[in-house]
Tab-separated table of N, CA and C in Angstrom:
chain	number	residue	atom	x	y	z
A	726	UNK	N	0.832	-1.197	0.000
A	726	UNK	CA	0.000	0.000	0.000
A	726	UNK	C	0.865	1.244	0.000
A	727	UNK	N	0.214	2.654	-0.006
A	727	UNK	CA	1.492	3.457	-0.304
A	727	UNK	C	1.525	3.853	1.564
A	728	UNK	N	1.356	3.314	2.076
A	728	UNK	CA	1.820	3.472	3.220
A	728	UNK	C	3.101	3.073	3.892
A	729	UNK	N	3.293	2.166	3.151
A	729	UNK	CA	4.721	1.558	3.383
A	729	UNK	C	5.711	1.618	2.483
A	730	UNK	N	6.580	1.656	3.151
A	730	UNK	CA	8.095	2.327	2.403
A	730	UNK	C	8.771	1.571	2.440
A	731	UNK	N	9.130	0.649	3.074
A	731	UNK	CA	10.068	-0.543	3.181
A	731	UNK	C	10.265	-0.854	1.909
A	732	UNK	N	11.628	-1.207	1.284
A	732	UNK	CA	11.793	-2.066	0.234
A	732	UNK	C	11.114	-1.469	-0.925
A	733	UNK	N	11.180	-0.108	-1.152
A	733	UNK	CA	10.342	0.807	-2.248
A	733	UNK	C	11.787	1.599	-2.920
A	734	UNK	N	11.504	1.921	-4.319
A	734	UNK	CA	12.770	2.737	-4.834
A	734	UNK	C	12.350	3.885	-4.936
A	735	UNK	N	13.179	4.706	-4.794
A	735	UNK	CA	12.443	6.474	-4.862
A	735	UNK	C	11.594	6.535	-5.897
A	736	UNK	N	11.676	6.120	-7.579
A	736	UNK	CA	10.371	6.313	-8.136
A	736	UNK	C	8.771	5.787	-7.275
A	737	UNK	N	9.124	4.745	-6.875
A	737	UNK	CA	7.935	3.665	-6.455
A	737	UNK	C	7.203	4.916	-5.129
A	738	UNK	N	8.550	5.758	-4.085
A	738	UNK	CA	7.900	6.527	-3.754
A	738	UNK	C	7.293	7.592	-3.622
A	739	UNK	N	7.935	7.959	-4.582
A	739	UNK	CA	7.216	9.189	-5.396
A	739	UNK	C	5.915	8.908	-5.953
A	740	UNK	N	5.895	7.974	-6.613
A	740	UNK	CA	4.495	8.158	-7.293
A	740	UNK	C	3.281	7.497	-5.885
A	741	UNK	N	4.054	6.466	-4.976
A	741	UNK	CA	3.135	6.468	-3.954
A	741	UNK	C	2.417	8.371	-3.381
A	742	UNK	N	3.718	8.891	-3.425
A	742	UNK	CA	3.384	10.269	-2.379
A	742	UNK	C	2.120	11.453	-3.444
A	743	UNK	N	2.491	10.421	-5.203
A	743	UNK	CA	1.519	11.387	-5.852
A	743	UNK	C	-0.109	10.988	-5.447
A	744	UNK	N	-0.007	9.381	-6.086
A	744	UNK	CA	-1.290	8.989	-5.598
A	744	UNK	C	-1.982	8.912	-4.548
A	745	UNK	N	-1.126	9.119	-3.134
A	745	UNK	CA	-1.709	10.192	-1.931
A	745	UNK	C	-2.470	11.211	-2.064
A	746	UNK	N	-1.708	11.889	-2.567
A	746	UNK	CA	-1.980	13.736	-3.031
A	746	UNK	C	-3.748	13.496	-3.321
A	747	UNK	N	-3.257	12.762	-4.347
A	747	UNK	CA	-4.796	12.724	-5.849
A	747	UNK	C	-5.927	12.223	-5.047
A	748	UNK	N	-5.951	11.363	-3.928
A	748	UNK	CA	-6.751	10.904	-3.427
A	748	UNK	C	-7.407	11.553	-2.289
A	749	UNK	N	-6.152	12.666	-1.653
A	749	UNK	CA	-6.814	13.230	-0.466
A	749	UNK	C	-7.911	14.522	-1.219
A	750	UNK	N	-7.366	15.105	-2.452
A	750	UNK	CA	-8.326	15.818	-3.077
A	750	UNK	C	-9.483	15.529	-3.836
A	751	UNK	N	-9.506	13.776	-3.687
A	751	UNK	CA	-10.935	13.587	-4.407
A	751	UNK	C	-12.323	14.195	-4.217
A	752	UNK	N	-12.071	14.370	-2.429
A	752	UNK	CA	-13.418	15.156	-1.974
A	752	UNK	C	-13.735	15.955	-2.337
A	753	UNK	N	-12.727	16.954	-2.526
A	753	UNK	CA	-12.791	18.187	-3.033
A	753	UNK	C	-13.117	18.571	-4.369
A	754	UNK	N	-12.575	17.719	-4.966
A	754	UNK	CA	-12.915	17.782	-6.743
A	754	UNK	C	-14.428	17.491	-6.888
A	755	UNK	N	-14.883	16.115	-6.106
A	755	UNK	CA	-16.136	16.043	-6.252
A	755	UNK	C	-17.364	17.027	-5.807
A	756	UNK	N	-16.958	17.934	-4.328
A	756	UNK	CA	-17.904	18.978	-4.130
A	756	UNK	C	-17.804	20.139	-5.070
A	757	UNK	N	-16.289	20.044	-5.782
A	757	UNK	CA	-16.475	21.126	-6.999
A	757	UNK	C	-17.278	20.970	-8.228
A	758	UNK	N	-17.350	19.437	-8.458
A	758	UNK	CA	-17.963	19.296	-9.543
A	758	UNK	C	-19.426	19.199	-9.328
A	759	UNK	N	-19.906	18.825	-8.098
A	759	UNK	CA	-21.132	19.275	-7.702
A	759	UNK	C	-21.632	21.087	-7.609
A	760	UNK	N	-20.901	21.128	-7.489
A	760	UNK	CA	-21.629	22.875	-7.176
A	760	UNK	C	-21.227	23.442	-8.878
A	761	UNK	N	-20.030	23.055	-9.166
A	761	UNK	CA	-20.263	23.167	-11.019
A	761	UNK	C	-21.526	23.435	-11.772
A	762	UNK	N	-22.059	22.290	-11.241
A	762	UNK	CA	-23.629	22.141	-11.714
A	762	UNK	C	-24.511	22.756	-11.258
A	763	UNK	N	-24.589	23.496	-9.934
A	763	UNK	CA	-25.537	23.742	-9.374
A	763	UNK	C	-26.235	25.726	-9.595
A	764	UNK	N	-26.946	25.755	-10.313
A	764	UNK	CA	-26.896	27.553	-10.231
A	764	UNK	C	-28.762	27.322	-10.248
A	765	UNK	N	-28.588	28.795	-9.984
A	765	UNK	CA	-30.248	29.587	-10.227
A	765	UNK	C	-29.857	31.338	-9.979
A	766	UNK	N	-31.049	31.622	-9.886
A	766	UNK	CA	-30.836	33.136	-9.927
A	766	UNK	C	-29.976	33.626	-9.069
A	767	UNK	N	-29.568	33.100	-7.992
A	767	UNK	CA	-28.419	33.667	-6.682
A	767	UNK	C	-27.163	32.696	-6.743
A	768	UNK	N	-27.217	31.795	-7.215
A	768	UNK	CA	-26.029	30.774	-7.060
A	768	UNK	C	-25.139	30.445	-7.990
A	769	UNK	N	-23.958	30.642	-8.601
A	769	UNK	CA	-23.732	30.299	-9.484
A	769	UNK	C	-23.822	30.630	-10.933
A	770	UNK	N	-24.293	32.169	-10.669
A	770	UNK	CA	-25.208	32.367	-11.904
A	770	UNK	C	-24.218	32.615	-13.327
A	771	UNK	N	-22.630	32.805	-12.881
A	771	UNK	CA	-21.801	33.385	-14.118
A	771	UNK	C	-21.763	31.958	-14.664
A	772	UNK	N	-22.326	30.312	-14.237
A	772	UNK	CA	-21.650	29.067	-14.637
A	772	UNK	C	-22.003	29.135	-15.938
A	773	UNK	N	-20.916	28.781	-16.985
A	773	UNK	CA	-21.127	28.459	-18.411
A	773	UNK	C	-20.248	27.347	-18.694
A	774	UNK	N	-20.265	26.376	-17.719
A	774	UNK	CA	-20.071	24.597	-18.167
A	774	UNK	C	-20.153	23.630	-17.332
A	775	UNK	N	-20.507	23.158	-17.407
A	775	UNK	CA	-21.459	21.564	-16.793
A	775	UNK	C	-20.467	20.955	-16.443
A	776	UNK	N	-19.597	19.678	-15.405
A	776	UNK	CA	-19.249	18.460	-15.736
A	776	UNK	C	-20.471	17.516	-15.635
A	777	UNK	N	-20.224	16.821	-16.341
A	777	UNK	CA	-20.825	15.712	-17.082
A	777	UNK	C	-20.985	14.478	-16.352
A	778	UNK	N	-19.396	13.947	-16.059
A	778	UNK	CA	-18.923	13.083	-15.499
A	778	UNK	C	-17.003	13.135	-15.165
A	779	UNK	N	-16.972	12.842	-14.364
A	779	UNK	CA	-15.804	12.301	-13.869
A	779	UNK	C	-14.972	11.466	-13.258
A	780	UNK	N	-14.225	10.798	-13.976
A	780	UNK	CA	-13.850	9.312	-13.519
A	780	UNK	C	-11.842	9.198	-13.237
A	781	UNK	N	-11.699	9.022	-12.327
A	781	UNK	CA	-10.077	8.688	-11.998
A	781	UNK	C	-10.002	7.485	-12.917
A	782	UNK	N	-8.623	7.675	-13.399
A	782	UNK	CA	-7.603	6.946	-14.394
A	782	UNK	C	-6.838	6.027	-13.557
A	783	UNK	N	-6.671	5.050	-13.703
A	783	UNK	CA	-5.681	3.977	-12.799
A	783	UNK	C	-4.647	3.810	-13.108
A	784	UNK	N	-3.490	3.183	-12.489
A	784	UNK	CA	-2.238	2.868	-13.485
A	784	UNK	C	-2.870	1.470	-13.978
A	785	UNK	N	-1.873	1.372	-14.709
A	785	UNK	CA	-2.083	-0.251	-15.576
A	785	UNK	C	-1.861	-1.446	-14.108
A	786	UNK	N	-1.051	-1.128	-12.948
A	786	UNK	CA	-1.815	-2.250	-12.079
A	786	UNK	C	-2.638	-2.211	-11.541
A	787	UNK	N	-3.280	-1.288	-11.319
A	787	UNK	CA	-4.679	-0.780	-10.753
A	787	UNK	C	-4.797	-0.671	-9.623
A	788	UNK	N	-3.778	-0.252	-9.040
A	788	UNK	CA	-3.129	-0.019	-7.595
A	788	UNK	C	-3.241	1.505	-7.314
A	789	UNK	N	-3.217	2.424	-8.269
A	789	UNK	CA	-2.399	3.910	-8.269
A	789	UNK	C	-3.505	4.708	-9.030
A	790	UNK	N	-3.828	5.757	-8.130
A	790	UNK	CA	-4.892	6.889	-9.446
A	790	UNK	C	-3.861	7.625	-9.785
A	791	UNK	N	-4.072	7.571	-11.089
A	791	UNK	CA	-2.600	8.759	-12.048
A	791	UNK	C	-3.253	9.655	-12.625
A	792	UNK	N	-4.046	9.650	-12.515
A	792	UNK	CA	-4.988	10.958	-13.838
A	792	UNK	C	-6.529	10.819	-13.146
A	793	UNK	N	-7.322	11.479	-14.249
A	793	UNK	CA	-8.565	12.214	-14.005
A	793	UNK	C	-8.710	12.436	-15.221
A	794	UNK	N	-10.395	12.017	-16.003
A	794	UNK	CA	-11.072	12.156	-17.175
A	794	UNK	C	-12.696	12.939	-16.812
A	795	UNK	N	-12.581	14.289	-17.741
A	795	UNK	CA	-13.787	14.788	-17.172
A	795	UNK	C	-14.357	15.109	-18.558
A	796	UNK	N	-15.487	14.848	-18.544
A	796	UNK	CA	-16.823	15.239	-20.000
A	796	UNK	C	-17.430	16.567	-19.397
A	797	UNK	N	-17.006	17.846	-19.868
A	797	UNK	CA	-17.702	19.039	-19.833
A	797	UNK	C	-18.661	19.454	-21.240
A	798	UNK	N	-19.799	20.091	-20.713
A	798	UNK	CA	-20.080	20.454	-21.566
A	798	UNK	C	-20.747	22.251	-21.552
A	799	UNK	N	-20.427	22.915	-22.281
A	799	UNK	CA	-19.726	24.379	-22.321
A	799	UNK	C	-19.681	25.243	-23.523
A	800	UNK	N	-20.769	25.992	-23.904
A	800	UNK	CA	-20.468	26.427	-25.040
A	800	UNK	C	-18.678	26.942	-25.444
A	801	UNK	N	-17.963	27.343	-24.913
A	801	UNK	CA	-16.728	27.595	-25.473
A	801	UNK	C	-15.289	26.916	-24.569
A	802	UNK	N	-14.413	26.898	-25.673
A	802	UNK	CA	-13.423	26.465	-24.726
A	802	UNK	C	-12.959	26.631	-23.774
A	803	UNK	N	-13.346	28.283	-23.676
A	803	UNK	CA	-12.705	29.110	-22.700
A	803	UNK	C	-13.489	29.189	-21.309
A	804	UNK	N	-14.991	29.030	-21.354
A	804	UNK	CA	-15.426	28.675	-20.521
A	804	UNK	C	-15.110	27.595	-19.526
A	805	UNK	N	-15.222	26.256	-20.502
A	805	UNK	CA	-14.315	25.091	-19.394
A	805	UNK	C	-12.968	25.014	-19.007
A	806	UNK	N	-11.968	26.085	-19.705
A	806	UNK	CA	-10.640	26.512	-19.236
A	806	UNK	C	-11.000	27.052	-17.720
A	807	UNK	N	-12.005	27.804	-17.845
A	807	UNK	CA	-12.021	28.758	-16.893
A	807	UNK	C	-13.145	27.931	-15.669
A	808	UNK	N	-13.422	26.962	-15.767
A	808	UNK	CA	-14.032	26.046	-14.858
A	808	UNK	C	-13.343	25.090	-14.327
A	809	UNK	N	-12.033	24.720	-15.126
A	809	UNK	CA	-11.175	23.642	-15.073
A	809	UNK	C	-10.056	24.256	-13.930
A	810	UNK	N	-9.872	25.700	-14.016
A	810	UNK	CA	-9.088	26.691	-13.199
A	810	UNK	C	-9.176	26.499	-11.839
A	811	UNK	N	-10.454	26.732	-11.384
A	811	UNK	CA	-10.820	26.598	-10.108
A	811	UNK	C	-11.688	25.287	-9.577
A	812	UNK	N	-10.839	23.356	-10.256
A	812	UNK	CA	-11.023	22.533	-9.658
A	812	UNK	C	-9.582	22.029	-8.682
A	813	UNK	N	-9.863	22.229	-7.773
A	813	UNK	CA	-8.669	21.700	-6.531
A	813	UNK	C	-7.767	20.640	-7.378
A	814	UNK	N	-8.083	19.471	-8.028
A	814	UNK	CA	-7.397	18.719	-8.302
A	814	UNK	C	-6.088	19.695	-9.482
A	815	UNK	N	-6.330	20.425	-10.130
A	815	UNK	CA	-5.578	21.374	-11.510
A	815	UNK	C	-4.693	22.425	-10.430
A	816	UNK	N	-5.492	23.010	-9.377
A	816	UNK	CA	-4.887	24.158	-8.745
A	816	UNK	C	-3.837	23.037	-8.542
């Protein structure tokens, strides 16, 4: 697990200390991508892009989250640039 270090080579712990990282901010990504979605007349009202869905990427042993795949949808690019800005996981 990446809890243990014993018998690990500095890559092995490095990418343990990434897939830490990625995981302690899942919460966070997910209440962002919830409130993403969420507007009406007081809340949210500048939002101009949706996520869709979002799913963590595994490594090929399926031990390790290495990435993040998100379906926005947004009339312009610049909009989901600018939504993508202020998700914890990018900051």
């Amino acid at each position: 697990d990446g809890e243990s270090n014993e018998g690990q080579s500095d890559v092995d712990k490095v990418l343990w200390h990434m897939h830490d990282e990625r995981v302690a901010l899942t919460e966070d990504h997910v209440l962002w991508a919830r409130k993403q979605n969420l507007y009406n007349e007081t809340f949210n009202t500048e939002s101009m892009a949706d996520i869709l869905w979002s799913h963590q990427i595994l490594s090929s042993d399926l031990q390790r989250a290495i990435g993040h795949v998100m379906c926005i949808d947004s009339p312009t690019l610049a909009d989901c640039r600018e939504a993508l800005s202020r998700d914890p996981i990018i900051r």
